[in-house]
PDB file of C-alpha atoms in Angstrom:
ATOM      1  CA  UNK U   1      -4.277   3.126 -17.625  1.00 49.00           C
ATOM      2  CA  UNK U   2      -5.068  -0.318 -19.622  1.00 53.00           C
ATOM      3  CA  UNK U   3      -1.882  -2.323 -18.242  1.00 62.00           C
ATOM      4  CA  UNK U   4      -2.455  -0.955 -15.077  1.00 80.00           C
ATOM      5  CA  UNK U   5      -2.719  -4.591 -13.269  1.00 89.00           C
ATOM      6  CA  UNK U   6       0.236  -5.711 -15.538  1.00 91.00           C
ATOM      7  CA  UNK U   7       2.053  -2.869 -14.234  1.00 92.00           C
ATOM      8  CA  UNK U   8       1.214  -3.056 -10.642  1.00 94.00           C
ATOM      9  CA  UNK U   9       2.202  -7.608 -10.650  1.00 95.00           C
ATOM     10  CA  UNK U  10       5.526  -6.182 -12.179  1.00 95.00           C
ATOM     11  CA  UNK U  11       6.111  -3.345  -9.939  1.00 95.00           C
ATOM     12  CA  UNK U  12       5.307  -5.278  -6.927  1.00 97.00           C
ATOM     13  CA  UNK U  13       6.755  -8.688  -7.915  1.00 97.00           C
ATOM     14  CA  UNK U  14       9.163  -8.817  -5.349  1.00 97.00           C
ATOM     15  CA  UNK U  15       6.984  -8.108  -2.501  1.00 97.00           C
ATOM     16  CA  UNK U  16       4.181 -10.546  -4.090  1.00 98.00           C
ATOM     17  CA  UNK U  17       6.678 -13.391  -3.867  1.00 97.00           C
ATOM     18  CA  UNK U  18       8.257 -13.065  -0.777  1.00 97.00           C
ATOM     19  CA  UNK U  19       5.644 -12.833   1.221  1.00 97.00           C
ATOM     20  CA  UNK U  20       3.331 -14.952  -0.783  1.00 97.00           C
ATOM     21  CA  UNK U  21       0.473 -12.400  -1.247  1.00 97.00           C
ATOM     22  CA  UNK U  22      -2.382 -12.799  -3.891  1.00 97.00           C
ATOM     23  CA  UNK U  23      -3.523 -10.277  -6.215  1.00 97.00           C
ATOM     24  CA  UNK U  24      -6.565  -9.184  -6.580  1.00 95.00           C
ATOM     25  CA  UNK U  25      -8.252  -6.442  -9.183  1.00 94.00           C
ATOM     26  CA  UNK U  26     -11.202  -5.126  -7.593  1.00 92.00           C
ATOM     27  CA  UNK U  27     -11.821  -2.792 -10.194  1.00 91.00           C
ATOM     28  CA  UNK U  28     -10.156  -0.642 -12.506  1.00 88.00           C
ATOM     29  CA  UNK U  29      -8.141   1.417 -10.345  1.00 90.00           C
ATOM     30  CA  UNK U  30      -8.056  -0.811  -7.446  1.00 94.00           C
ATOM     31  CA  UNK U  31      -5.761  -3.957  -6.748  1.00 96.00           C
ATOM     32  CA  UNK U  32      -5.299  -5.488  -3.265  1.00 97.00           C
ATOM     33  CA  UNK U  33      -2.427  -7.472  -2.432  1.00 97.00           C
ATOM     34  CA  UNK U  34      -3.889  -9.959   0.436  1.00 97.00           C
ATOM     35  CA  UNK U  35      -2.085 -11.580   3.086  1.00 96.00           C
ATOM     36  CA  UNK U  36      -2.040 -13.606   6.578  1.00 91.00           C
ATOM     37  CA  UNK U  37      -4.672 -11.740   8.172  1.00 94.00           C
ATOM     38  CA  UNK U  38      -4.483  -8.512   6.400  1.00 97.00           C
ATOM     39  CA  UNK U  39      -5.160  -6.859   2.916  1.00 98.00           C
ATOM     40  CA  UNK U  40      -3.440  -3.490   1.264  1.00 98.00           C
ATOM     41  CA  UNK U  41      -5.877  -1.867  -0.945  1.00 97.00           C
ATOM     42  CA  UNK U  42      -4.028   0.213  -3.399  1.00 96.00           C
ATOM     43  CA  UNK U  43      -5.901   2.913  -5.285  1.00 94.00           C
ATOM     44  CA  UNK U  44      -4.804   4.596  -8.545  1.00 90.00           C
ATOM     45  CA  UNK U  45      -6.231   8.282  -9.645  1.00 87.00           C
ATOM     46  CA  UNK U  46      -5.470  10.873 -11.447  1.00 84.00           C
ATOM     47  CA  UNK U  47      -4.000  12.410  -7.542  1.00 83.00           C
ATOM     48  CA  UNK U  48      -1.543   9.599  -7.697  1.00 85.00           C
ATOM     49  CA  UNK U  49      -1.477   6.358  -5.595  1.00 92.00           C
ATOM     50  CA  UNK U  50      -2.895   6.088  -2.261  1.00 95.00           C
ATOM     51  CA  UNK U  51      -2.498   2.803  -0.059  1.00 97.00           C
ATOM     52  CA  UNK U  52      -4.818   1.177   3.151  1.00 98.00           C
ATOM     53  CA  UNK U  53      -4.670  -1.199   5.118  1.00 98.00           C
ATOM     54  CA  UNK U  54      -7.564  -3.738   6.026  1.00 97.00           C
ATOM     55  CA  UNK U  55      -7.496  -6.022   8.930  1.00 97.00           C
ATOM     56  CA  UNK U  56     -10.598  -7.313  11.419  1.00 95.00           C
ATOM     57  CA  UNK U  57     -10.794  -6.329  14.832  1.00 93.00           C
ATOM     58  CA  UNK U  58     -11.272  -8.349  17.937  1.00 90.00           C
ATOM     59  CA  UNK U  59     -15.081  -7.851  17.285  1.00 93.00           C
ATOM     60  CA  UNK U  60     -14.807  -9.151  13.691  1.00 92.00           C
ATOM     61  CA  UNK U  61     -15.252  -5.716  11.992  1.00 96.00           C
ATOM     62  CA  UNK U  62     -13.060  -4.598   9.128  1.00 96.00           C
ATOM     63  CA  UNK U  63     -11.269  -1.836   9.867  1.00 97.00           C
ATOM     64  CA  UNK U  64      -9.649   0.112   7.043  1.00 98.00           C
ATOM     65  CA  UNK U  65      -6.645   2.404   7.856  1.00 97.00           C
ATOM     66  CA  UNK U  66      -5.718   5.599   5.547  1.00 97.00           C
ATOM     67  CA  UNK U  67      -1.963   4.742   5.798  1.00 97.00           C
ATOM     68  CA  UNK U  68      -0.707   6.864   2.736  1.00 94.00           C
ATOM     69  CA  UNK U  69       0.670   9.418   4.436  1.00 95.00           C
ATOM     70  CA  UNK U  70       2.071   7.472   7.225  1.00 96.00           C
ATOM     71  CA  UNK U  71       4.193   4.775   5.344  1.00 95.00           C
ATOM     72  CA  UNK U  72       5.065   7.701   3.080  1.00 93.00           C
ATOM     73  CA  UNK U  73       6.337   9.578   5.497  1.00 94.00           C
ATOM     74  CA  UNK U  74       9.394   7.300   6.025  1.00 92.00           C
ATOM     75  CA  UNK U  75      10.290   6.679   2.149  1.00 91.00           C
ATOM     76  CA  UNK U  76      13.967   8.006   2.147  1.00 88.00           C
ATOM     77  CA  UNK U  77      16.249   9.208  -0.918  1.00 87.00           C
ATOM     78  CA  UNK U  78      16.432   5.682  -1.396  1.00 88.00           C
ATOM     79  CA  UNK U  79      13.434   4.569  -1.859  1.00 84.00           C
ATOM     80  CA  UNK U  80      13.148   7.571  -4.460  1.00 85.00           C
ATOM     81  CA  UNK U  81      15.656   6.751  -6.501  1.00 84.00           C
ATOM     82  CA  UNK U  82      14.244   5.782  -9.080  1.00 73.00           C
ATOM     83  CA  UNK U  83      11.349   8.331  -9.801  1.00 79.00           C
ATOM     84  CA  UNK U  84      13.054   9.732 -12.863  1.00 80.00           C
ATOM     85  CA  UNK U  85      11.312  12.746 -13.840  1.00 87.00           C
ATOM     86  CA  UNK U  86       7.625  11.672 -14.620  1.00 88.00           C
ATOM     87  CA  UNK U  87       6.078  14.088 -16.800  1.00 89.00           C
ATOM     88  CA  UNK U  88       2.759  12.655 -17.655  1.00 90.00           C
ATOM     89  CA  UNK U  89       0.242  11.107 -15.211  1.00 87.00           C
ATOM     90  CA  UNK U  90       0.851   7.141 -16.010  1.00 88.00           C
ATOM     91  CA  UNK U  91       4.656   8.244 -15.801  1.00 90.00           C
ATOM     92  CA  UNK U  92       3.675   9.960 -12.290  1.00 90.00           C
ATOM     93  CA  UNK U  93       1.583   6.936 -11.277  1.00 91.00           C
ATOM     94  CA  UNK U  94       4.314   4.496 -12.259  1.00 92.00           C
ATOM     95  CA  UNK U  95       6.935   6.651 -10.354  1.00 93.00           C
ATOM     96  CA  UNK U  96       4.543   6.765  -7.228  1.00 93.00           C
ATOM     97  CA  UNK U  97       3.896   2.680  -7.357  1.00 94.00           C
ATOM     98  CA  UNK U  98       7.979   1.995  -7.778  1.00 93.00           C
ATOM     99  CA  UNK U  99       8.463   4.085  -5.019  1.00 94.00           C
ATOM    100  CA  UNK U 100       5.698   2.525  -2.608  1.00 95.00           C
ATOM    101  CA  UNK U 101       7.043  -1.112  -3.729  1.00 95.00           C
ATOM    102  CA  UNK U 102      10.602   0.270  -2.125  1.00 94.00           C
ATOM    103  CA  UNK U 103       9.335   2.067   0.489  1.00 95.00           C
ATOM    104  CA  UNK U 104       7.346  -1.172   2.061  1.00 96.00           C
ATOM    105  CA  UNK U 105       9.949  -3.429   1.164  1.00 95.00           C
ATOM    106  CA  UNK U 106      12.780  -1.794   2.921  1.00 94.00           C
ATOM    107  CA  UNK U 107      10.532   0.150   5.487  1.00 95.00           C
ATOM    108  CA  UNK U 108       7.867  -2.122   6.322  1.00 96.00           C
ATOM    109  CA  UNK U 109       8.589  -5.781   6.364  1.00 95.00           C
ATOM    110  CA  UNK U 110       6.257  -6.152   9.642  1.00 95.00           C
ATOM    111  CA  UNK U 111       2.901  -5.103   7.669  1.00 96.00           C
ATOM    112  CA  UNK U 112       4.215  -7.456   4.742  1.00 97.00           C
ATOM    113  CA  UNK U 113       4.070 -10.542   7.070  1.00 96.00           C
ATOM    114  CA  UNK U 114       1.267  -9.467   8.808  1.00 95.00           C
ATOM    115  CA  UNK U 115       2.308  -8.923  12.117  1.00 95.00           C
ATOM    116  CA  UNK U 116      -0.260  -5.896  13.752  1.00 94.00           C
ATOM    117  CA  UNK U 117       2.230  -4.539  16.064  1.00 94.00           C
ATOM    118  CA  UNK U 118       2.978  -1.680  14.124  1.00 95.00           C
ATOM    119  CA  UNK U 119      -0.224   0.112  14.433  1.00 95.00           C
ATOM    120  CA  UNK U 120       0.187   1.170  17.809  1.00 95.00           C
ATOM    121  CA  UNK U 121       3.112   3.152  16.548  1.00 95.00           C
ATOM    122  CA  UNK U 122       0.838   4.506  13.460  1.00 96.00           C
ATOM    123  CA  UNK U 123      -1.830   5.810  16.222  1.00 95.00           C
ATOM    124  CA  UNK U 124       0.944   7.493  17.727  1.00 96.00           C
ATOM    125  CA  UNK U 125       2.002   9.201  14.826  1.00 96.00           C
ATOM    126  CA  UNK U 126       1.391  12.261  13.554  1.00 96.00           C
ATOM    127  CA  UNK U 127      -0.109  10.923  10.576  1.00 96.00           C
ATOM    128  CA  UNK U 128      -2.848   8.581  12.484  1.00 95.00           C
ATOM    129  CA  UNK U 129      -6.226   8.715  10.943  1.00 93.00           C
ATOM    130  CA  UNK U 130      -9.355   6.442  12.820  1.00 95.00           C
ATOM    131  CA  UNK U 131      -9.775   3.397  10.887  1.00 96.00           C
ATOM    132  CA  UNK U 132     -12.942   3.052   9.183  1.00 96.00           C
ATOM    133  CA  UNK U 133     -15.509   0.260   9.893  1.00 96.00           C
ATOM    134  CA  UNK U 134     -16.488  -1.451   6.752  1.00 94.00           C
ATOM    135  CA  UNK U 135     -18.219  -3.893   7.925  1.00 86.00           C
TER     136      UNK U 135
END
């Protein structure tokens, strides 16, 4: 997807201002949005969109959480609504990205300011993968 970093700034516009997050394109499929203290590193494929979440630990390593499934898991009809019926894979991607944007901003306002409560409920969940240590 050429306009794929066009795509994503309009997609996520909303969440970009708000919370005053900077946009970064790491490569072609890759953009992170970074914040206070935390970075969401969302991946495009040909699978779709998948979404993590990079923070340092208390011993100054970067951790990277697989939080895809997690955060999707509490998208509601809502957050759907506006999928359409995607037929080709940019029309799937765009459909997956709209409904991520919705999903964090009515869902997830905590990880958007960067507060790091919330991952004590994600290692609860059912959904909980251990972080990886990039570095």
């Amino acid at each position: 997807m050429d306009n794929y970093l066009n795509i994503f700034n309009n997609i996520f516009n909303t969440i970009i201002t708000k919370y005053g997050l900077l946009v970064e394109q790491r490569d072609i499929n890759t953009i992170m949005l970074r914040g206070s203290g935390y970075a969401l590193e969302v991946i495009v494929s040909r699978d779709g969109v998948s979404l993590y979440y990079q923070t340092n630990n208390s011993y100054g390593e970067l951790l990277q959480y697989d939080i895809d499934s997690y955060i999707s898991s509490q998208f509601t009809l809502e957050d759907r609504k506006e999928i359409g019926n995607p037929q080709t894979i940019e029309e799937i991607i765009i459909a997956e990205l709209k409904v991520t944007a919705s999903g964090l901003l009515n869902h997830f306002e905590n990880i958007l300011k960067g507060y790091k409560k919330w991952i004590d409920v994600y290692e609860q969940s059912p959904f909980a993968v251990a972080p990886r240590i990039l570095r």
